[in-house]
Amino acid sequence: MSTLRGRGTVEGLPEWDRCAVMGVVNVTPDSFSDGGRWFDTTAAIKRGLALMADGADLIDVGGESTRPGASRVDEDEELRRVVPVVRGLVAEGAVVSVDTMRARVAEQAVAAGGVLVNDVSGGLADPDMVRVVAETGAPFVVMHWRGFSESMNARAVYADVVGEVVAELRERMDAVVAGGVAPERIVIDPGLGFAKDTAQDLALVAHLDALHGLGRPLLVAASRKRFLGKTLAGPDGTPPPARERDAATAAVSTLSARAGAWAVRVHEVRASADAVRVCRAVEGAA
Ligand code: PMM
């Protein structure tokens, strides 16, 4: 028997007997990690299917880059990018989540068959988001967030990053529940790289267990992020490009699965899908 705490189930979503893997399809021209590569409906659907073939359990479709410094995309353009990809992947049998800060995008993505709303602002960016999510009944990812991309680096100030992230997430969860979202449908996420520097991201990864105190399944999204680039940088301090951070991403997937995460969100699925399966086997042997 494992002594680890965590994992859990999310009402309205399938259950997995291990940490799940969420594959990312960014239908954007400018995401830091894979911007421009899947910026076309057909290419994006094909990408999602390839991620499923690699072992993804869910596919997260986003139409707005949240990289530090990014400016916001127009709502109609976001809808144009996201909805046909959600519909196409659902038609192919995918479990689809929508990565959006906009209520209208969430609503239309759910109408197109999406089953999870992943809002990096935890419902703070759009005053209609919580109500719309409550009305659709979709599960909701509440991520730790302190402000939009253009200002978030300046907000990376903490006396105790783990304690403050947990406290701020608890406040957001309470607000989201007060807004009508069932607690059983909430997933929490520490928001690695969002108003956090490398040391703060690493501290959160080191203390993922502290997030279990919030009592909801935990999503960890470290994939290709700056803190991994900085961690892997050579002696001259130059980080490897985002696409060369997938082995490091899989390392965090392993750590997350062992720490009881419900899911990891990654751009390249294969290594993380293997990692969570190995963790499952090891836990079964303990
Ligand atoms: N990070 C990004 C996008 N969406 N969603 C959740 N729940 N958590 C995250 O940390 C998160 C996210 C930024 O990465 P990307 O633009 O490369 O996908």
PDB file of C-alpha atoms and ligand atoms in Angstrom:
ATOM      1  CA  MET A   1       0.000   0.000   0.000  1.00  0.00           C
ATOM      2  CA  SER A   2       1.185   3.454  -0.841  1.00  0.00           C
ATOM      3  CA  THR A   3       1.420   5.942   1.980  1.00  0.00           C
ATOM      4  CA  LEU A   4       1.220   8.874  -0.414  1.00  0.00           C
ATOM      5  CA  ARG A   5      -1.696  11.234  -0.160  1.00  0.00           C
ATOM      6  CA  GLY A   6      -3.252  12.995  -3.069  1.00  0.00           C
ATOM      7  CA  ARG A   7      -4.663  12.026  -6.476  1.00  0.00           C
ATOM      8  CA  GLY A   8      -8.457  11.718  -5.934  1.00  0.00           C
ATOM      9  CA  THR A   9     -11.223  11.958  -8.498  1.00  0.00           C
ATOM     10  CA  VAL A  10     -12.965  14.786 -10.285  1.00  0.00           C
ATOM     11  CA  GLU A  11     -16.723  14.565 -10.696  1.00  0.00           C
ATOM     12  CA  GLY A  12     -17.638  14.652 -14.364  1.00  0.00           C
ATOM     13  CA  LEU A  13     -14.329  13.224 -15.606  1.00  0.00           C
ATOM     14  CA  PRO A  14     -13.118   9.668 -16.209  1.00  0.00           C
ATOM     15  CA  GLU A  15     -11.108   8.001 -13.452  1.00  0.00           C
ATOM     16  CA  TRP A  16      -7.575   6.781 -13.927  1.00  0.00           C
ATOM     17  CA  ASP A  17      -5.757   4.439 -11.552  1.00  0.00           C
ATOM     18  CA  ARG A  18      -2.613   6.563 -11.784  1.00  0.00           C
ATOM     19  CA  CYS A  19      -1.548  10.135 -12.392  1.00  0.00           C
ATOM     20  CA  ALA A  20      -3.188  11.204 -15.677  1.00  0.00           C
ATOM     21  CA  VAL A  21      -1.376  12.885 -18.542  1.00  0.00           C
ATOM     22  CA  MET A  22      -2.842  15.956 -20.176  1.00  0.00           C
ATOM     23  CA  GLY A  23      -1.333  16.684 -23.593  1.00  0.00           C
ATOM     24  CA  VAL A  24      -1.190  20.309 -24.724  1.00  0.00           C
ATOM     25  CA  VAL A  25      -2.357  21.613 -28.071  1.00  0.00           C
ATOM     26  CA  ASN A  26      -1.710  25.347 -28.313  1.00  0.00           C
ATOM     27  CA  VAL A  27      -3.544  26.758 -31.314  1.00  0.00           C
ATOM     28  CA  THR A  28      -1.469  29.924 -31.147  1.00  0.00           C
ATOM     29  CA  PRO A  29       1.192  31.648 -33.207  1.00  0.00           C
ATOM     30  CA  ASP A  30       3.202  32.680 -30.145  1.00  0.00           C
ATOM     31  CA  SER A  31       3.261  30.218 -27.198  1.00  0.00           C
ATOM     32  CA  PHE A  32       6.746  30.107 -25.772  1.00  0.00           C
ATOM     33  CA  SER A  33       7.047  26.361 -26.002  1.00  0.00           C
ATOM     34  CA  ASP A  34       5.406  25.377 -29.260  1.00  0.00           C
ATOM     35  CA  GLY A  35       3.997  28.587 -30.724  1.00  0.00           C
ATOM     36  CA  GLY A  36       3.057  28.474 -34.395  1.00  0.00           C
ATOM     37  CA  ARG A  37       3.411  24.760 -34.842  1.00  0.00           C
ATOM     38  CA  TRP A  38      -0.261  23.794 -34.589  1.00  0.00           C
ATOM     39  CA  PHE A  39      -1.790  27.094 -35.691  1.00  0.00           C
ATOM     40  CA  ASP A  40      -4.324  25.574 -38.048  1.00  0.00           C
ATOM     41  CA  THR A  41      -7.427  23.511 -37.225  1.00  0.00           C
ATOM     42  CA  THR A  42      -6.414  20.376 -39.105  1.00  0.00           C
ATOM     43  CA  ALA A  43      -2.840  20.440 -37.848  1.00  0.00           C
ATOM     44  CA  ALA A  44      -4.060  21.030 -34.287  1.00  0.00           C
ATOM     45  CA  ILE A  45      -6.488  18.089 -34.408  1.00  0.00           C
ATOM     46  CA  LYS A  46      -3.790  15.853 -35.843  1.00  0.00           C
ATOM     47  CA  ARG A  47      -1.458  16.950 -33.089  1.00  0.00           C
ATOM     48  CA  GLY A  48      -4.047  16.082 -30.434  1.00  0.00           C
ATOM     49  CA  LEU A  49      -4.551  12.638 -31.964  1.00  0.00           C
ATOM     50  CA  ALA A  50      -0.797  12.063 -32.026  1.00  0.00           C
ATOM     51  CA  LEU A  51      -0.632  12.980 -28.332  1.00  0.00           C
ATOM     52  CA  MET A  52      -3.415  10.476 -27.598  1.00  0.00           C
ATOM     53  CA  ALA A  53      -1.514   7.810 -29.504  1.00  0.00           C
ATOM     54  CA  ASP A  54       1.474   8.647 -27.296  1.00  0.00           C
ATOM     55  CA  GLY A  55      -0.618   7.958 -24.179  1.00  0.00           C
ATOM     56  CA  ALA A  56      -2.360  11.230 -23.319  1.00  0.00           C
ATOM     57  CA  ASP A  57      -5.501  10.799 -21.218  1.00  0.00           C
ATOM     58  CA  LEU A  58      -6.806  14.314 -21.845  1.00  0.00           C
ATOM     59  CA  ILE A  59      -6.059  16.970 -24.442  1.00  0.00           C
ATOM     60  CA  ASP A  60      -5.886  20.613 -23.365  1.00  0.00           C
ATOM     61  CA  VAL A  61      -6.747  22.978 -26.215  1.00  0.00           C
ATOM     62  CA  GLY A  62      -5.775  26.636 -25.886  1.00  0.00           C
ATOM     63  CA  GLY A  63      -6.009  29.612 -28.216  1.00  0.00           C
ATOM     64  CA  GLU A  64      -4.241  32.288 -26.184  1.00  0.00           C
ATOM     65  CA  SER A  65      -0.593  32.342 -25.213  1.00  0.00           C
ATOM     66  CA  THR A  66       0.048  33.025 -21.534  1.00  0.00           C
ATOM     67  CA  ARG A  67       3.818  33.321 -21.834  1.00  0.00           C
ATOM     68  CA  PRO A  68       5.326  36.139 -19.748  1.00  0.00           C
ATOM     69  CA  GLY A  69       4.922  39.438 -21.586  1.00  0.00           C
ATOM     70  CA  ALA A  70       2.317  38.134 -24.055  1.00  0.00           C
ATOM     71  CA  SER A  71      -0.473  40.497 -25.071  1.00  0.00           C
ATOM     72  CA  ARG A  72      -4.063  39.257 -25.129  1.00  0.00           C
ATOM     73  CA  VAL A  73      -5.781  37.745 -28.146  1.00  0.00           C
ATOM     74  CA  ASP A  74      -9.126  39.038 -29.378  1.00  0.00           C
ATOM     75  CA  GLU A  75     -12.102  36.969 -28.150  1.00  0.00           C
ATOM     76  CA  ASP A  76     -13.512  36.164 -31.592  1.00  0.00           C
ATOM     77  CA  GLU A  77     -10.090  35.080 -32.744  1.00  0.00           C
ATOM     78  CA  GLU A  78      -9.729  32.840 -29.681  1.00  0.00           C
ATOM     79  CA  LEU A  79     -13.126  31.267 -30.433  1.00  0.00           C
ATOM     80  CA  ARG A  80     -12.136  30.756 -34.059  1.00  0.00           C
ATOM     81  CA  ARG A  81      -8.964  28.971 -32.996  1.00  0.00           C
ATOM     82  CA  VAL A  82     -10.338  26.814 -30.206  1.00  0.00           C
ATOM     83  CA  VAL A  83     -13.890  25.649 -30.897  1.00  0.00           C
ATOM     84  CA  PRO A  84     -13.332  23.705 -34.156  1.00  0.00           C
ATOM     85  CA  VAL A  85     -10.337  21.926 -32.627  1.00  0.00           C
ATOM     86  CA  VAL A  86     -12.353  20.936 -29.544  1.00  0.00           C
ATOM     87  CA  ARG A  87     -15.180  19.688 -31.757  1.00  0.00           C
ATOM     88  CA  GLY A  88     -12.824  17.739 -34.020  1.00  0.00           C
ATOM     89  CA  LEU A  89     -10.980  16.065 -31.152  1.00  0.00           C
ATOM     90  CA  VAL A  90     -14.190  15.193 -29.300  1.00  0.00           C
ATOM     91  CA  ALA A  91     -15.480  13.582 -32.512  1.00  0.00           C
ATOM     92  CA  GLU A  92     -12.366  11.406 -32.443  1.00  0.00           C
ATOM     93  CA  GLY A  93     -13.085  10.291 -28.886  1.00  0.00           C
ATOM     94  CA  ALA A  94     -10.740  12.605 -26.995  1.00  0.00           C
ATOM     95  CA  VAL A  95     -11.376  13.840 -23.459  1.00  0.00           C
ATOM     96  CA  VAL A  96     -10.885  17.541 -24.085  1.00  0.00           C
ATOM     97  CA  SER A  97     -10.195  20.410 -21.760  1.00  0.00           C
ATOM     98  CA  VAL A  98     -10.181  24.048 -22.834  1.00  0.00           C
ATOM     99  CA  ASP A  99      -7.430  26.384 -21.684  1.00  0.00           C
ATOM    100  CA  THR A 100      -9.065  29.812 -21.584  1.00  0.00           C
ATOM    101  CA  MET A 101      -9.559  32.839 -19.369  1.00  0.00           C
ATOM    102  CA  ARG A 102     -12.787  33.781 -21.168  1.00  0.00           C
ATOM    103  CA  ALA A 103     -16.298  32.702 -20.170  1.00  0.00           C
ATOM    104  CA  ARG A 104     -17.614  32.765 -23.734  1.00  0.00           C
ATOM    105  CA  VAL A 105     -14.806  30.557 -24.962  1.00  0.00           C
ATOM    106  CA  ALA A 106     -15.354  28.156 -22.060  1.00  0.00           C
ATOM    107  CA  GLU A 107     -19.086  28.046 -22.742  1.00  0.00           C
ATOM    108  CA  GLN A 108     -18.713  27.356 -26.449  1.00  0.00           C
ATOM    109  CA  ALA A 109     -15.933  24.836 -25.923  1.00  0.00           C
ATOM    110  CA  VAL A 110     -18.133  22.912 -23.485  1.00  0.00           C
ATOM    111  CA  ALA A 111     -21.020  23.106 -25.976  1.00  0.00           C
ATOM    112  CA  ALA A 112     -18.609  21.609 -28.530  1.00  0.00           C
ATOM    113  CA  GLY A 113     -17.960  18.665 -26.212  1.00  0.00           C
ATOM    114  CA  GLY A 114     -15.158  19.881 -23.946  1.00  0.00           C
ATOM    115  CA  VAL A 115     -15.406  18.400 -20.442  1.00  0.00           C
ATOM    116  CA  LEU A 116     -12.985  20.483 -18.365  1.00  0.00           C
ATOM    117  CA  VAL A 117     -12.406  24.235 -18.168  1.00  0.00           C
ATOM    118  CA  ASN A 118      -8.780  25.117 -17.455  1.00  0.00           C
ATOM    119  CA  ASP A 119      -8.567  28.792 -16.538  1.00  0.00           C
ATOM    120  CA  VAL A 120      -5.055  29.937 -15.604  1.00  0.00           C
ATOM    121  CA  SER A 121      -6.601  32.909 -13.799  1.00  0.00           C
ATOM    122  CA  GLY A 122      -8.783  30.705 -11.598  1.00  0.00           C
ATOM    123  CA  GLY A 123     -11.811  32.715 -12.673  1.00  0.00           C
ATOM    124  CA  LEU A 124     -10.273  36.126 -11.926  1.00  0.00           C
ATOM    125  CA  ALA A 125      -9.743  37.368 -15.480  1.00  0.00           C
ATOM    126  CA  ASP A 126     -13.378  37.270 -16.621  1.00  0.00           C
ATOM    127  CA  PRO A 127     -16.130  38.215 -14.166  1.00  0.00           C
ATOM    128  CA  ASP A 128     -18.547  35.846 -15.950  1.00  0.00           C
ATOM    129  CA  MET A 129     -16.310  32.781 -15.821  1.00  0.00           C
ATOM    130  CA  VAL A 130     -17.352  31.236 -12.507  1.00  0.00           C
ATOM    131  CA  ARG A 131     -21.058  31.673 -13.234  1.00  0.00           C
ATOM    132  CA  VAL A 132     -20.706  30.162 -16.702  1.00  0.00           C
ATOM    133  CA  VAL A 133     -18.691  27.208 -15.415  1.00  0.00           C
ATOM    134  CA  ALA A 134     -21.277  26.675 -12.669  1.00  0.00           C
ATOM    135  CA  GLU A 135     -24.086  26.743 -15.229  1.00  0.00           C
ATOM    136  CA  THR A 136     -22.406  24.290 -17.598  1.00  0.00           C
ATOM    137  CA  GLY A 137     -21.558  21.981 -14.700  1.00  0.00           C
ATOM    138  CA  ALA A 138     -18.075  21.457 -16.142  1.00  0.00           C
ATOM    139  CA  PRO A 139     -15.171  20.650 -13.830  1.00  0.00           C
ATOM    140  CA  PHE A 140     -12.859  23.640 -13.338  1.00  0.00           C
ATOM    141  CA  VAL A 141      -9.106  24.013 -12.874  1.00  0.00           C
ATOM    142  CA  VAL A 142      -8.333  26.700 -10.311  1.00  0.00           C
ATOM    143  CA  MET A 143      -4.752  27.796 -10.875  1.00  0.00           C
ATOM    144  CA  HIS A 144      -2.721  30.098  -8.669  1.00  0.00           C
ATOM    145  CA  TRP A 145      -2.543  33.429 -10.507  1.00  0.00           C
ATOM    146  CA  ARG A 146      -1.628  36.981  -9.544  1.00  0.00           C
ATOM    147  CA  GLY A 147      -2.234  38.865 -12.769  1.00  0.00           C
ATOM    148  CA  PHE A 148      -1.954  38.935 -16.531  1.00  0.00           C
ATOM    149  CA  SER A 149       1.190  37.929 -18.392  1.00  0.00           C
ATOM    150  CA  GLU A 150       2.490  41.442 -18.987  1.00  0.00           C
ATOM    151  CA  SER A 151       2.758  42.098 -15.237  1.00  0.00           C
ATOM    152  CA  MET A 152       3.242  38.703 -13.641  1.00  0.00           C
ATOM    153  CA  ASN A 153       7.026  38.715 -13.271  1.00  0.00           C
ATOM    154  CA  ALA A 154       6.793  41.830 -11.085  1.00  0.00           C
ATOM    155  CA  ARG A 155       4.353  39.995  -8.809  1.00  0.00           C
ATOM    156  CA  ALA A 156       6.747  37.156  -7.971  1.00  0.00           C
ATOM    157  CA  VAL A 157       7.285  38.392  -4.415  1.00  0.00           C
ATOM    158  CA  TYR A 158       6.696  36.013  -1.511  1.00  0.00           C
ATOM    159  CA  ALA A 159       7.891  35.602   2.072  1.00  0.00           C
ATOM    160  CA  ASP A 160       6.814  31.943   1.976  1.00  0.00           C
ATOM    161  CA  VAL A 161       5.894  30.860  -1.536  1.00  0.00           C
ATOM    162  CA  VAL A 162       4.367  27.496  -0.597  1.00  0.00           C
ATOM    163  CA  GLY A 163       2.275  28.887   2.259  1.00  0.00           C
ATOM    164  CA  GLU A 164       1.087  31.869   0.237  1.00  0.00           C
ATOM    165  CA  VAL A 165       0.197  29.826  -2.836  1.00  0.00           C
ATOM    166  CA  VAL A 166      -1.814  27.421  -0.666  1.00  0.00           C
ATOM    167  CA  ALA A 167      -3.582  30.288   1.136  1.00  0.00           C
ATOM    168  CA  GLU A 168      -4.374  32.155  -2.091  1.00  0.00           C
ATOM    169  CA  LEU A 169      -5.618  28.978  -3.755  1.00  0.00           C
ATOM    170  CA  ARG A 170      -7.863  28.311  -0.776  1.00  0.00           C
ATOM    171  CA  GLU A 171      -9.352  31.795  -1.124  1.00  0.00           C
ATOM    172  CA  ARG A 172      -9.957  31.255  -4.837  1.00  0.00           C
ATOM    173  CA  MET A 173     -11.518  27.844  -4.236  1.00  0.00           C
ATOM    174  CA  ASP A 174     -13.871  29.359  -1.661  1.00  0.00           C
ATOM    175  CA  ALA A 175     -14.881  32.104  -4.115  1.00  0.00           C
ATOM    176  CA  VAL A 176     -15.414  29.615  -6.931  1.00  0.00           C
ATOM    177  CA  VAL A 177     -17.557  27.405  -4.703  1.00  0.00           C
ATOM    178  CA  ALA A 178     -19.499  30.453  -3.497  1.00  0.00           C
ATOM    179  CA  GLY A 179     -20.087  31.198  -7.190  1.00  0.00           C
ATOM    180  CA  GLY A 180     -21.826  27.863  -7.635  1.00  0.00           C
ATOM    181  CA  VAL A 181     -19.139  25.427  -8.813  1.00  0.00           C
ATOM    182  CA  ALA A 182     -19.402  22.097  -6.983  1.00  0.00           C
ATOM    183  CA  PRO A 183     -16.307  21.464  -4.833  1.00  0.00           C
ATOM    184  CA  GLU A 184     -16.196  17.902  -6.241  1.00  0.00           C
ATOM    185  CA  ARG A 185     -15.518  19.416  -9.670  1.00  0.00           C
ATOM    186  CA  ILE A 186     -12.520  21.545  -8.717  1.00  0.00           C
ATOM    187  CA  VAL A 187      -8.917  20.746  -9.645  1.00  0.00           C
ATOM    188  CA  ILE A 188      -6.129  22.860  -8.154  1.00  0.00           C
ATOM    189  CA  ASP A 189      -2.856  23.913  -9.759  1.00  0.00           C
ATOM    190  CA  PRO A 190       0.096  25.825  -8.244  1.00  0.00           C
ATOM    191  CA  GLY A 191       0.622  27.742 -11.513  1.00  0.00           C
ATOM    192  CA  LEU A 192       4.326  27.079 -12.010  1.00  0.00           C
ATOM    193  CA  GLY A 193       5.974  30.041 -13.759  1.00  0.00           C
ATOM    194  CA  PHE A 194       3.017  32.359 -13.176  1.00  0.00           C
ATOM    195  CA  ALA A 195       4.290  35.165 -10.943  1.00  0.00           C
ATOM    196  CA  LYS A 196       7.043  32.835  -9.750  1.00  0.00           C
ATOM    197  CA  ASP A 197      10.791  32.755 -10.316  1.00  0.00           C
ATOM    198  CA  THR A 198      12.939  29.641 -10.614  1.00  0.00           C
ATOM    199  CA  ALA A 199      13.568  29.218  -6.886  1.00  0.00           C
ATOM    200  CA  GLN A 200       9.851  29.649  -6.157  1.00  0.00           C
ATOM    201  CA  ASP A 201       8.854  27.105  -8.818  1.00  0.00           C
ATOM    202  CA  LEU A 202      11.367  24.607  -7.455  1.00  0.00           C
ATOM    203  CA  ALA A 203      10.115  25.151  -3.907  1.00  0.00           C
ATOM    204  CA  LEU A 204       6.577  24.394  -5.037  1.00  0.00           C
ATOM    205  CA  VAL A 205       7.677  21.216  -6.812  1.00  0.00           C
ATOM    206  CA  ALA A 206       9.558  20.230  -3.651  1.00  0.00           C
ATOM    207  CA  HIS A 207       6.439  20.728  -1.532  1.00  0.00           C
ATOM    208  CA  LEU A 208       3.607  19.507  -3.742  1.00  0.00           C
ATOM    209  CA  ASP A 209       2.320  17.554  -0.755  1.00  0.00           C
ATOM    210  CA  ALA A 210       1.442  20.856   0.938  1.00  0.00           C
ATOM    211  CA  LEU A 211      -1.179  21.393  -1.767  1.00  0.00           C
ATOM    212  CA  HIS A 212      -2.966  18.180  -0.822  1.00  0.00           C
ATOM    213  CA  GLY A 213      -4.115  20.045   2.273  1.00  0.00           C
ATOM    214  CA  LEU A 214      -6.597  21.822   0.011  1.00  0.00           C
ATOM    215  CA  GLY A 215      -8.370  18.502  -0.401  1.00  0.00           C
ATOM    216  CA  ARG A 216      -8.739  18.562  -4.184  1.00  0.00           C
ATOM    217  CA  PRO A 217      -6.934  16.762  -7.026  1.00  0.00           C
ATOM    218  CA  LEU A 218      -3.736  18.463  -8.103  1.00  0.00           C
ATOM    219  CA  LEU A 219      -2.617  19.333 -11.632  1.00  0.00           C
ATOM    220  CA  VAL A 220       1.069  20.124 -12.203  1.00  0.00           C
ATOM    221  CA  ALA A 221       2.112  21.948 -15.376  1.00  0.00           C
ATOM    222  CA  ALA A 222       5.891  22.256 -15.489  1.00  0.00           C
ATOM    223  CA  SER A 223       6.315  21.411 -19.147  1.00  0.00           C
ATOM    224  CA  ARG A 224       9.238  23.223 -20.802  1.00  0.00           C
ATOM    225  CA  LYS A 225       8.963  26.138 -18.400  1.00  0.00           C
ATOM    226  CA  ARG A 226      11.638  28.734 -17.663  1.00  0.00           C
ATOM    227  CA  PHE A 227      12.608  27.182 -14.333  1.00  0.00           C
ATOM    228  CA  LEU A 228      13.568  23.996 -16.170  1.00  0.00           C
ATOM    229  CA  GLY A 229      15.542  26.040 -18.717  1.00  0.00           C
ATOM    230  CA  LYS A 230      17.393  27.813 -15.914  1.00  0.00           C
ATOM    231  CA  THR A 231      17.995  24.545 -14.086  1.00  0.00           C
ATOM    232  CA  LEU A 232      19.506  22.993 -17.216  1.00  0.00           C
ATOM    233  CA  ALA A 233      21.540  26.041 -18.270  1.00  0.00           C
ATOM    234  CA  GLY A 234      25.203  25.510 -18.996  1.00  0.00           C
ATOM    235  CA  PRO A 235      28.078  27.373 -17.299  1.00  0.00           C
ATOM    236  CA  ASP A 236      27.451  30.507 -19.388  1.00  0.00           C
ATOM    237  CA  GLY A 237      23.870  30.614 -18.105  1.00  0.00           C
ATOM    238  CA  THR A 238      22.205  30.035 -21.483  1.00  0.00           C
ATOM    239  CA  PRO A 239      19.077  27.887 -21.090  1.00  0.00           C
ATOM    240  CA  PRO A 240      18.365  25.198 -23.668  1.00  0.00           C
ATOM    241  CA  PRO A 241      15.511  26.076 -26.023  1.00  0.00           C
ATOM    242  CA  ALA A 242      12.006  25.083 -24.875  1.00  0.00           C
ATOM    243  CA  ARG A 243      11.895  22.054 -27.147  1.00  0.00           C
ATOM    244  CA  GLU A 244      14.977  20.606 -25.487  1.00  0.00           C
ATOM    245  CA  ARG A 245      13.367  20.536 -22.047  1.00  0.00           C
ATOM    246  CA  ASP A 246      11.205  17.438 -22.459  1.00  0.00           C
ATOM    247  CA  ALA A 247      13.431  15.068 -20.498  1.00  0.00           C
ATOM    248  CA  ALA A 248      13.443  17.579 -17.651  1.00  0.00           C
ATOM    249  CA  THR A 249       9.659  17.820 -17.969  1.00  0.00           C
ATOM    250  CA  ALA A 250       9.368  14.043 -17.638  1.00  0.00           C
ATOM    251  CA  ALA A 251      11.507  14.229 -14.496  1.00  0.00           C
ATOM    252  CA  VAL A 252       8.965  16.620 -12.962  1.00  0.00           C
ATOM    253  CA  SER A 253       6.149  14.324 -14.113  1.00  0.00           C
ATOM    254  CA  THR A 254       7.798  11.505 -12.175  1.00  0.00           C
ATOM    255  CA  LEU A 255       8.185  13.666  -9.087  1.00  0.00           C
ATOM    256  CA  SER A 256       4.587  14.873  -9.404  1.00  0.00           C
ATOM    257  CA  ALA A 257       3.131  11.394  -9.821  1.00  0.00           C
ATOM    258  CA  ARG A 258       5.117  10.188  -6.801  1.00  0.00           C
ATOM    259  CA  ALA A 259       3.877  13.170  -4.807  1.00  0.00           C
ATOM    260  CA  GLY A 260       0.260  12.227  -5.545  1.00  0.00           C
ATOM    261  CA  ALA A 261      -0.604  14.620  -8.383  1.00  0.00           C
ATOM    262  CA  TRP A 262      -3.877  13.866 -10.163  1.00  0.00           C
ATOM    263  CA  ALA A 263      -2.460  14.895 -13.546  1.00  0.00           C
ATOM    264  CA  VAL A 264       0.501  16.477 -15.301  1.00  0.00           C
ATOM    265  CA  ARG A 265       0.142  18.816 -18.275  1.00  0.00           C
ATOM    266  CA  VAL A 266       2.839  18.339 -20.919  1.00  0.00           C
ATOM    267  CA  HIS A 267       3.666  19.254 -24.514  1.00  0.00           C
ATOM    268  CA  GLU A 268       5.419  15.959 -25.388  1.00  0.00           C
ATOM    269  CA  VAL A 269       3.453  13.105 -23.920  1.00  0.00           C
ATOM    270  CA  ARG A 270       5.449   9.955 -24.474  1.00  0.00           C
ATOM    271  CA  ALA A 271       8.067  10.202 -21.722  1.00  0.00           C
ATOM    272  CA  SER A 272       5.566  11.474 -19.145  1.00  0.00           C
ATOM    273  CA  ALA A 273       3.058   8.755 -20.069  1.00  0.00           C
ATOM    274  CA  ASP A 274       5.782   6.188 -19.421  1.00  0.00           C
ATOM    275  CA  ALA A 275       6.814   7.940 -16.215  1.00  0.00           C
ATOM    276  CA  VAL A 276       3.322   7.874 -14.675  1.00  0.00           C
ATOM    277  CA  ARG A 277       2.937   4.200 -15.609  1.00  0.00           C
ATOM    278  CA  VAL A 278       6.225   3.327 -13.946  1.00  0.00           C
ATOM    279  CA  CYS A 279       5.165   5.263 -10.855  1.00  0.00           C
ATOM    280  CA  ARG A 280       1.886   3.355 -10.806  1.00  0.00           C
ATOM    281  CA  ALA A 281       3.732   0.040 -11.027  1.00  0.00           C
ATOM    282  CA  VAL A 282       6.138   1.042  -8.269  1.00  0.00           C
ATOM    283  CA  GLU A 283       3.280   2.123  -6.014  1.00  0.00           C
ATOM    284  CA  GLY A 284       1.565  -1.186  -6.693  1.00  0.00           C
ATOM    285  CA  ALA A 285       4.708  -3.006  -5.564  1.00  0.00           C
ATOM    286  CA  ALA A 286       5.199  -1.007  -2.367  1.00  0.00           C
TER     287      ALA A 286
HETATM  288  N1  PMM B   1       0.619  26.914 -18.048  1.00  0.00           N
HETATM  289  C1  PMM B   1       0.478  27.347 -19.311  1.00  0.00           C
HETATM  290  C2  PMM B   1      -0.767  27.244 -19.960  1.00  0.00           C
HETATM  291  N2  PMM B   1      -1.829  26.687 -19.336  1.00  0.00           N
HETATM  292  N3  PMM B   1      -2.748  25.633 -17.445  1.00  0.00           N
HETATM  293  C3  PMM B   1      -2.613  25.192 -16.196  1.00  0.00           C
HETATM  294  N4  PMM B   1      -3.658  24.614 -15.568  1.00  0.00           N
HETATM  295  N5  PMM B   1      -1.445  25.298 -15.513  1.00  0.00           N
HETATM  296  C4  PMM B   1      -0.346  25.887 -16.066  1.00  0.00           C
HETATM  297  O1  PMM B   1       0.686  25.988 -15.367  1.00  0.00           O
HETATM  298  C5  PMM B   1      -0.449  26.350 -17.407  1.00  0.00           C
HETATM  299  C6  PMM B   1      -1.682  26.212 -18.069  1.00  0.00           C
HETATM  300  C7  PMM B   1       1.640  27.958 -20.029  1.00  0.00           C
HETATM  301  O2  PMM B   1       2.319  27.036 -20.828  1.00  0.00           O
HETATM  302  P1  PMM B   1       2.080  26.838 -22.415  1.00  0.00           P
HETATM  303  O3  PMM B   1       1.647  28.175 -22.972  1.00  0.00           O
HETATM  304  O4  PMM B   1       3.365  26.400 -22.962  1.00  0.00           O
HETATM  305  O5  PMM B   1       1.068  25.794 -22.638  1.00  0.00           O
END
